[in-house]
């Protein structure tokens, strides 16, 4: 069983469905409103657990009802929550999502996620050191990403940095990470529009740019390869990137080769968009294998 540790945000998604987005100053009527578990860290933890990994999540919740909901959802999905810390007098992280015109737009309020600090990760060092892969994203403080990157490099633990949401990342972290998985706009923030093809050459078999339903692009040392996505009926794209990251981490940790791992992760991500909610469509292992 692949041992994976996820360090990141755990939030509740407040999702409004509407026919279109309102213009500035305009009020429109929506179609529905739902609250579902989300947060890039928790999404990746749940996706990896459903795909059969032994997952530990390091993160923070507030002392509110959302916090309880986040925790019980992680537990229900078999994620080890020993290093989930409750922050007193603080609200849990929330993501305010509008689903309209076939895509989402999201405002994240960090809440307790801002307390996912190096000191919390330090407590979990024994479990971190036993991990076959560590996953981290950017809804938590930058200093934590830098600290984890240093730790993983010191102990030779493969680190997958999903640089989402976009913010600049130090050259040191880019070099220390084993895998970088930006989407196209995040890659532009990291390397500049013009710098992406150069970055592929600099990070062969490591920089994996996700291009939505088009698939995933990487450089194999001699040419750029696109591993195509799968065509499916899309209900909600929220969490597709998280499912990809989790699927890739699980497959690589189990010893699949790079391209095979991307294909496995693409399949998992394509299934995830066929249902509502970031975690609603995240597949279990058998569903992915059936289609592969
Ligand atoms: O990646 C999708 C996630 O991003 C959502 O679940 C939401 O919480 C936002 O943080």
Short mmCIF file of C-alpha atoms and ligand atoms in Angstrom, two decimals:
data_model
loop_
_atom_site.label_atom_id
_atom_site.label_comp_id
_atom_site.label_asym_id
_atom_site.label_seq_id
_atom_site.Cartn_x
_atom_site.Cartn_y
_atom_site.Cartn_z
CA UNK A 1 0.00 0.00 0.00
CA UNK A 2 1.49 3.36 -1.03
CA UNK A 3 2.25 5.58 1.96
CA UNK A 4 1.38 9.18 1.15
CA UNK A 5 1.37 12.33 3.28
CA UNK A 6 -0.59 15.38 2.22
CA UNK A 7 0.19 18.77 3.73
CA UNK A 8 -2.36 21.42 2.89
CA UNK A 9 -5.70 23.10 3.19
CA UNK A 10 -8.92 21.51 4.35
CA UNK A 11 -12.01 23.60 3.70
CA UNK A 12 -15.71 23.62 3.10
CA UNK A 13 -16.86 24.59 -0.39
CA UNK A 14 -19.93 26.84 -0.58
CA UNK A 15 -21.18 26.21 -4.09
CA UNK A 16 -23.72 28.28 -5.98
CA UNK A 17 -24.95 27.10 -9.37
CA UNK A 18 -26.19 29.77 -11.72
CA UNK A 19 -26.87 30.13 -15.45
CA UNK A 20 -24.24 32.87 -15.66
CA UNK A 21 -22.02 35.05 -13.48
CA UNK A 22 -23.45 38.42 -12.37
CA UNK A 23 -21.84 41.59 -13.71
CA UNK A 24 -20.33 44.04 -11.19
CA UNK A 25 -23.18 45.62 -9.21
CA UNK A 26 -25.76 43.20 -10.64
CA UNK A 27 -27.97 40.74 -8.70
CA UNK A 28 -29.17 37.57 -10.42
CA UNK A 29 -31.10 34.49 -9.25
CA UNK A 30 -29.13 31.26 -8.74
CA UNK A 31 -30.27 27.68 -9.30
CA UNK A 32 -28.94 25.91 -6.17
CA UNK A 33 -26.65 26.19 -3.15
CA UNK A 34 -24.71 23.34 -1.50
CA UNK A 35 -21.96 22.97 1.10
CA UNK A 36 -19.49 20.14 0.39
CA UNK A 37 -16.00 19.18 1.60
CA UNK A 38 -13.11 20.76 -0.29
CA UNK A 39 -9.73 22.43 0.05
CA UNK A 40 -6.93 21.30 -2.22
CA UNK A 41 -5.09 19.40 0.52
CA UNK A 42 -8.12 17.50 1.79
CA UNK A 43 -9.25 16.79 -1.77
CA UNK A 44 -5.88 15.24 -2.61
CA UNK A 45 -5.89 13.23 0.61
CA UNK A 46 -9.38 11.85 -0.03
CA UNK A 47 -8.63 11.09 -3.68
CA UNK A 48 -5.43 9.20 -2.79
CA UNK A 49 -7.21 7.23 -0.05
CA UNK A 50 -10.04 6.25 -2.43
CA UNK A 51 -7.40 5.06 -4.89
CA UNK A 52 -6.03 2.69 -2.27
CA UNK A 53 -3.19 4.58 -0.54
CA UNK A 54 -2.41 4.79 3.16
CA UNK A 55 -2.82 8.55 3.59
CA UNK A 56 -1.99 10.95 6.42
CA UNK A 57 -3.19 14.54 6.21
CA UNK A 58 -1.43 17.40 8.00
CA UNK A 59 -3.66 20.44 8.24
CA UNK A 60 -5.83 22.70 10.40
CA UNK A 61 -9.53 23.19 11.05
CA UNK A 62 -11.37 25.90 12.94
CA UNK A 63 -13.44 25.41 16.09
CA UNK A 64 -16.70 25.63 14.15
CA UNK A 65 -19.25 23.21 12.69
CA UNK A 66 -17.39 23.23 9.36
CA UNK A 67 -14.29 21.98 11.17
CA UNK A 68 -16.19 18.95 12.50
CA UNK A 69 -17.58 18.28 9.04
CA UNK A 70 -14.09 18.43 7.47
CA UNK A 71 -12.67 16.06 10.05
CA UNK A 72 -15.44 13.48 9.90
CA UNK A 73 -15.28 13.49 6.10
CA UNK A 74 -11.53 12.78 6.15
CA UNK A 75 -12.08 9.97 8.64
CA UNK A 76 -14.97 8.52 6.64
CA UNK A 77 -12.63 8.31 3.65
CA UNK A 78 -10.00 6.44 5.65
CA UNK A 79 -7.50 9.32 5.96
CA UNK A 80 -5.30 9.37 9.09
CA UNK A 81 -6.22 12.64 10.88
CA UNK A 82 -3.78 12.36 13.80
CA UNK A 83 -2.00 15.54 12.61
CA UNK A 84 -5.11 17.61 11.90
CA UNK A 85 -5.02 20.42 14.45
CA UNK A 86 -8.01 22.40 15.67
CA UNK A 87 -7.34 26.15 15.99
CA UNK A 88 -9.31 27.86 18.76
CA UNK A 89 -11.36 30.97 18.00
CA UNK A 90 -10.75 30.61 14.31
CA UNK A 91 -13.09 29.74 11.48
CA UNK A 92 -12.35 26.84 9.13
CA UNK A 93 -11.17 27.59 5.61
CA UNK A 94 -13.91 28.13 3.05
CA UNK A 95 -14.04 28.28 -0.73
CA UNK A 96 -16.81 30.33 -2.33
CA UNK A 97 -17.50 28.72 -5.66
CA UNK A 98 -19.70 29.81 -8.55
CA UNK A 99 -20.54 27.15 -11.11
CA UNK A 100 -21.75 28.77 -14.28
CA UNK A 101 -21.29 28.48 -18.04
CA UNK A 102 -19.56 25.10 -17.73
CA UNK A 103 -16.76 26.15 -15.38
CA UNK A 104 -16.04 27.33 -11.85
CA UNK A 105 -14.71 30.53 -10.31
CA UNK A 106 -13.45 30.39 -6.73
CA UNK A 107 -12.64 32.77 -3.88
CA UNK A 108 -10.76 31.05 -1.06
CA UNK A 109 -10.85 32.42 2.51
CA UNK A 110 -7.94 30.77 4.31
CA UNK A 111 -9.28 30.74 7.91
CA UNK A 112 -7.53 27.99 9.89
CA UNK A 113 -5.45 26.97 6.85
CA UNK A 114 -3.13 29.89 7.59
CA UNK A 115 -1.99 27.94 10.69
CA UNK A 116 -0.57 25.04 8.72
CA UNK A 117 2.90 26.12 9.83
CA UNK A 118 6.33 24.43 9.95
CA UNK A 119 5.85 23.73 13.69
CA UNK A 120 2.84 21.50 12.86
CA UNK A 121 4.76 19.65 10.16
CA UNK A 122 7.65 19.17 12.58
CA UNK A 123 5.39 17.19 14.91
CA UNK A 124 4.61 14.83 12.06
CA UNK A 125 8.24 14.22 11.04
CA UNK A 126 8.20 10.51 11.92
CA UNK A 127 5.27 9.87 9.57
CA UNK A 128 6.70 12.19 6.92
CA UNK A 129 9.94 10.22 6.88
CA UNK A 130 8.06 6.99 6.21
CA UNK A 131 6.18 8.47 3.23
CA UNK A 132 6.80 7.31 -0.29
CA UNK A 133 5.58 10.66 -1.53
CA UNK A 134 4.59 13.98 0.05
CA UNK A 135 2.00 16.21 -1.63
CA UNK A 136 1.75 19.94 -0.98
CA UNK A 137 -0.17 22.84 -2.54
CA UNK A 138 -0.34 26.61 -2.05
CA UNK A 139 -3.44 27.34 0.04
CA UNK A 140 -1.12 27.29 3.07
CA UNK A 141 1.75 29.66 4.00
CA UNK A 142 4.76 29.86 1.69
CA UNK A 143 7.14 29.29 4.62
CA UNK A 144 5.57 25.86 5.15
CA UNK A 145 6.09 24.91 1.51
CA UNK A 146 9.74 25.98 1.81
CA UNK A 147 10.20 24.09 5.08
CA UNK A 148 8.64 20.89 3.71
CA UNK A 149 10.71 21.17 0.56
CA UNK A 150 13.89 21.37 2.65
CA UNK A 151 12.86 18.41 4.84
CA UNK A 152 11.97 16.25 1.85
CA UNK A 153 15.23 17.10 0.18
CA UNK A 154 17.21 16.31 3.36
CA UNK A 155 15.56 12.91 3.80
CA UNK A 156 15.24 12.13 0.06
CA UNK A 157 11.44 11.90 0.17
CA UNK A 158 9.89 12.64 -3.24
CA UNK A 159 7.90 15.88 -3.00
CA UNK A 160 5.08 16.68 -5.39
CA UNK A 161 4.40 20.42 -5.45
CA UNK A 162 1.04 21.32 -6.95
CA UNK A 163 1.61 25.09 -7.28
CA UNK A 164 -2.05 26.02 -6.96
CA UNK A 165 -3.36 28.64 -6.53
CA UNK A 166 -0.64 30.44 -8.46
CA UNK A 167 2.08 32.40 -6.68
CA UNK A 168 5.79 32.72 -7.41
CA UNK A 169 7.91 29.84 -6.09
CA UNK A 170 11.62 30.09 -5.23
CA UNK A 171 14.13 28.47 -7.56
CA UNK A 172 15.32 26.36 -4.63
CA UNK A 173 11.87 24.82 -4.09
CA UNK A 174 11.42 24.28 -7.84
CA UNK A 175 14.70 22.40 -7.87
CA UNK A 176 14.09 20.42 -4.67
CA UNK A 177 10.63 19.15 -5.68
CA UNK A 178 10.51 15.80 -7.45
CA UNK A 179 7.41 16.78 -9.44
CA UNK A 180 5.75 20.09 -10.33
CA UNK A 181 2.15 19.98 -11.54
CA UNK A 182 0.94 23.47 -12.52
CA UNK A 183 -1.90 24.05 -14.94
CA UNK A 184 -1.15 26.35 -17.88
CA UNK A 185 -1.85 29.63 -16.09
CA UNK A 186 0.07 28.54 -12.98
CA UNK A 187 3.00 27.54 -15.22
CA UNK A 188 2.92 31.05 -16.72
CA UNK A 189 3.22 32.54 -13.22
CA UNK A 190 6.14 30.24 -12.39
CA UNK A 191 8.12 30.59 -15.60
CA UNK A 192 6.52 33.42 -17.64
CA UNK A 193 4.58 32.69 -20.86
CA UNK A 194 7.78 32.68 -22.86
CA UNK A 195 9.72 30.59 -20.36
CA UNK A 196 7.55 27.46 -20.33
CA UNK A 197 9.27 25.56 -23.14
CA UNK A 198 12.64 26.36 -21.57
CA UNK A 199 11.29 25.15 -18.19
CA UNK A 200 10.26 21.83 -19.75
CA UNK A 201 13.88 21.32 -20.84
CA UNK A 202 15.16 22.36 -17.42
CA UNK A 203 12.87 19.92 -15.61
CA UNK A 204 12.58 16.80 -17.80
CA UNK A 205 10.21 14.10 -16.50
CA UNK A 206 9.38 16.41 -13.59
CA UNK A 207 7.40 19.39 -14.85
CA UNK A 208 3.93 18.08 -15.72
CA UNK A 209 1.65 20.81 -17.05
CA UNK A 210 -2.03 19.89 -16.85
CA UNK A 211 -4.00 21.20 -19.83
CA UNK A 212 -7.56 20.29 -18.81
CA UNK A 213 -9.32 17.82 -21.11
CA UNK A 214 -6.40 18.09 -23.55
CA UNK A 215 -4.24 16.07 -21.16
CA UNK A 216 -0.83 16.52 -19.54
CA UNK A 217 2.37 17.79 -21.18
CA UNK A 218 5.93 17.00 -20.15
CA UNK A 219 9.39 16.77 -21.67
CA UNK A 220 10.94 13.31 -21.68
CA UNK A 221 14.52 14.40 -22.29
CA UNK A 222 14.27 14.48 -26.06
CA UNK A 223 10.75 15.70 -26.94
CA UNK A 224 7.55 17.14 -25.50
CA UNK A 225 4.91 14.46 -24.91
CA UNK A 226 1.18 15.02 -24.35
CA UNK A 227 -0.59 12.22 -22.52
CA UNK A 228 -4.18 12.79 -23.66
CA UNK A 229 -7.14 13.16 -21.31
CA UNK A 230 -10.34 11.13 -21.60
CA UNK A 231 -13.54 12.54 -23.05
CA UNK A 232 -16.41 12.40 -20.55
CA UNK A 233 -19.67 14.19 -19.82
CA UNK A 234 -18.62 17.05 -17.55
CA UNK A 235 -20.80 17.94 -14.55
CA UNK A 236 -18.30 19.83 -12.35
CA UNK A 237 -14.56 20.34 -12.96
CA UNK A 238 -13.83 21.34 -9.33
CA UNK A 239 -11.25 18.96 -7.84
CA UNK A 240 -10.10 17.45 -11.16
CA UNK A 241 -6.57 18.77 -10.64
CA UNK A 242 -6.53 17.41 -7.10
CA UNK A 243 -7.62 13.98 -8.32
CA UNK A 244 -4.88 14.06 -10.96
CA UNK A 245 -2.22 14.86 -8.34
CA UNK A 246 -3.42 12.13 -6.00
CA UNK A 247 -3.69 9.57 -8.80
CA UNK A 248 -0.21 10.38 -10.03
CA UNK A 249 1.27 10.12 -6.52
CA UNK A 250 -0.42 6.78 -5.87
CA UNK A 251 0.65 5.30 -9.21
CA UNK A 252 4.27 6.49 -8.93
CA UNK A 253 4.51 5.26 -5.33
CA UNK A 254 3.30 1.85 -6.47
CA UNK A 255 6.12 1.71 -9.01
CA UNK A 256 4.24 2.54 -12.23
CA UNK A 257 6.35 4.34 -14.84
CA UNK A 258 5.91 8.05 -15.43
CA UNK A 259 3.71 7.93 -18.52
CA UNK A 260 1.62 5.09 -17.15
CA UNK A 261 1.15 7.05 -13.91
CA UNK A 262 -0.03 10.10 -15.85
CA UNK A 263 -2.48 7.95 -17.78
CA UNK A 264 -3.82 6.45 -14.53
CA UNK A 265 -4.14 9.94 -13.00
CA UNK A 266 -5.83 11.33 -16.13
CA UNK A 267 -8.38 8.55 -15.96
CA UNK A 268 -9.07 9.24 -12.28
CA UNK A 269 -9.38 12.98 -12.97
CA UNK A 270 -11.75 12.41 -15.90
CA UNK A 271 -14.05 10.33 -13.69
CA UNK A 272 -13.97 13.00 -10.98
CA UNK A 273 -15.62 15.61 -13.22
CA UNK A 274 -18.65 13.44 -13.95
CA UNK A 275 -20.28 14.23 -10.58
CA UNK A 276 -21.02 17.34 -8.55
CA UNK A 277 -18.56 18.64 -5.91
CA UNK A 278 -14.79 18.54 -5.57
CA UNK A 279 -14.89 15.09 -3.97
CA UNK A 280 -18.27 13.88 -5.26
CA UNK A 281 -16.86 12.17 -8.36
CA UNK A 282 -13.46 11.09 -7.03
CA UNK A 283 -13.25 7.43 -8.06
CA UNK A 284 -12.30 4.35 -6.11
CA UNK A 285 -9.52 2.17 -7.50
CA UNK A 286 -11.77 -0.35 -9.29
CA UNK A 287 -13.51 2.39 -11.27
CA UNK A 288 -10.20 3.64 -12.64
CA UNK A 289 -8.90 0.16 -13.44
CA UNK A 290 -12.13 -0.87 -15.15
CA UNK A 291 -11.70 1.89 -17.72
CA UNK A 292 -7.93 1.57 -18.16
O1 LIG B 1 -9.00 22.38 -6.24
C1 LIG B 1 -10.34 22.57 -5.91
C2 LIG B 1 -10.47 23.19 -4.58
O2 LIG B 1 -9.95 24.49 -4.62
C3 LIG B 1 -11.89 23.35 -4.10
O3 LIG B 1 -12.38 22.22 -3.43
C4 LIG B 1 -11.83 24.57 -3.24
O4 LIG B 1 -11.80 24.26 -1.88
C5 LIG B 1 -10.57 25.30 -3.68
O5 LIG B 1 -9.73 25.47 -2.65
#
